[in-house]
Amino acid sequence: MPELLDLHPKPADMRALVIEGLSRNPKQLPAWFLYDAEGSRLFELICEQPEYTLTATETALLEQQAPAIAAALGPGTLVEFGAGSARKVAPLLGALRDPAYVALDISAEHLAQACGRLQGQFHSVPMLGICCDYSQLQQLPPHPLLSGSAHLGFFPGSSLGNFEPEAAIALLAQFRRLLGPGGQLLIGIDQPKAVERLEAAYNDAAGISAAFALNLLQRLNRDLEGNFDPEGFHYRARWVPEASHIEMALVSKRQQQVTVAGQRWCFAEGEALITETSAKYNPEAFLALAAAAGWRGQARWSDAANDLSLHLLLQAD
């Protein structure tokens, strides 16, 4: 089994974050609240829905372009941020010359499972899992796999879209610090497309996206002594053109009061609790965002429909 370093990430103060989020106008909670065990299971199902093409498109693109990407990256240790199931990294590990792999994720259990599965597929690739909150790390820990070789960052899934622009820039700058001088970053970015396609992708006909969002209320009830009535909310996903993002929300069906995190909150009829946003960037907009964090574009790969891009970034100085 691959080695696992547990850096004991400090538990988030969910109570404080809920109070802060529900005090906002509009009300909005951090997107990672969606990913308890049941939420993670539902998200895996979302990725399999025909309307949600991002995962299949990015996986196919990685498989098709792995040799070209590996040639552009050169040798080094592949460092995946927020590895999760680590299913997209396999084509790169198969194409890179003498690779090593380091997976960063906040869930030790998921890390152990993902790295164990990958090690069974790539017996000779040295692997390391690091349980941490990579957004809070000051530096990557000292380890033989992280010394003496270039650091090749990997951040697939267009997960950057879940961050507001300022937070996205801060995260890209954090990746730059962690990867160190000469580090590179391969990042997947979903692009704008027809509104009907975007809204369908986040509101699938099978209702999995709605169940995923409504599960947030179950988590708040369980973990923070809440009394949300899931039947009192309906799910909505809509494109917000001025922000170039999809906004996902739970909308109150009636005027109601809810207790959670030790406080009482009022919801007006039609009032939204935003659960997540997903920004879409065309290549020019993304590269401008990356430049603000000290990166410059080196190469770009896209699918035939130009729905999604894989950008290879180098440090600007």
CSV table of N, CA and C in Angstrom, one decimal, residues 7-9 86 109 157 168 175 180 285:
chain,number,residue,atom,x,y,z
A,7,LEU,N,-1.5,14.9,8.1
A,7,LEU,CA,-1.1,16.2,8.7
A,7,LEU,C,-2.2,16.8,9.6
A,8,HIS,N,-3.2,15.9,9.9
A,8,HIS,CA,-4.3,16.3,10.9
A,8,HIS,C,-4.8,17.7,10.6
A,9,PRO,N,-5.5,17.9,9.4
A,9,PRO,CA,-6.0,19.2,9.1
A,9,PRO,C,-7.0,19.6,10.2
A,86,ALA,N,-9.3,10.1,-7.6
A,86,ALA,CA,-8.0,10.0,-8.4
A,86,ALA,C,-8.2,9.2,-9.6
A,109,GLU,N,-9.5,8.5,4.5
A,109,GLU,CA,-10.1,7.3,4.0
A,109,GLU,C,-10.2,7.2,2.5
A,157,GLY,N,-11.2,18.7,-13.3
A,157,GLY,CA,-12.6,18.8,-12.8
A,157,GLY,C,-13.2,20.1,-12.9
A,168,ALA,N,-10.5,32.4,-6.3
A,168,ALA,CA,-9.8,31.6,-7.3
A,168,ALA,C,-8.4,32.0,-7.6
A,175,PHE,N,-1.3,27.4,-5.1
A,175,PHE,CA,-0.7,26.3,-5.8
A,175,PHE,C,0.7,26.7,-6.2
A,180,GLY,N,6.4,25.5,-5.7
A,180,GLY,CA,7.8,26.0,-5.7
A,180,GLY,C,8.3,26.5,-7.0
A,285,ALA,N,-10.3,34.6,-20.7
A,285,ALA,CA,-10.7,35.0,-19.3
A,285,ALA,C,-9.9,34.2,-18.3
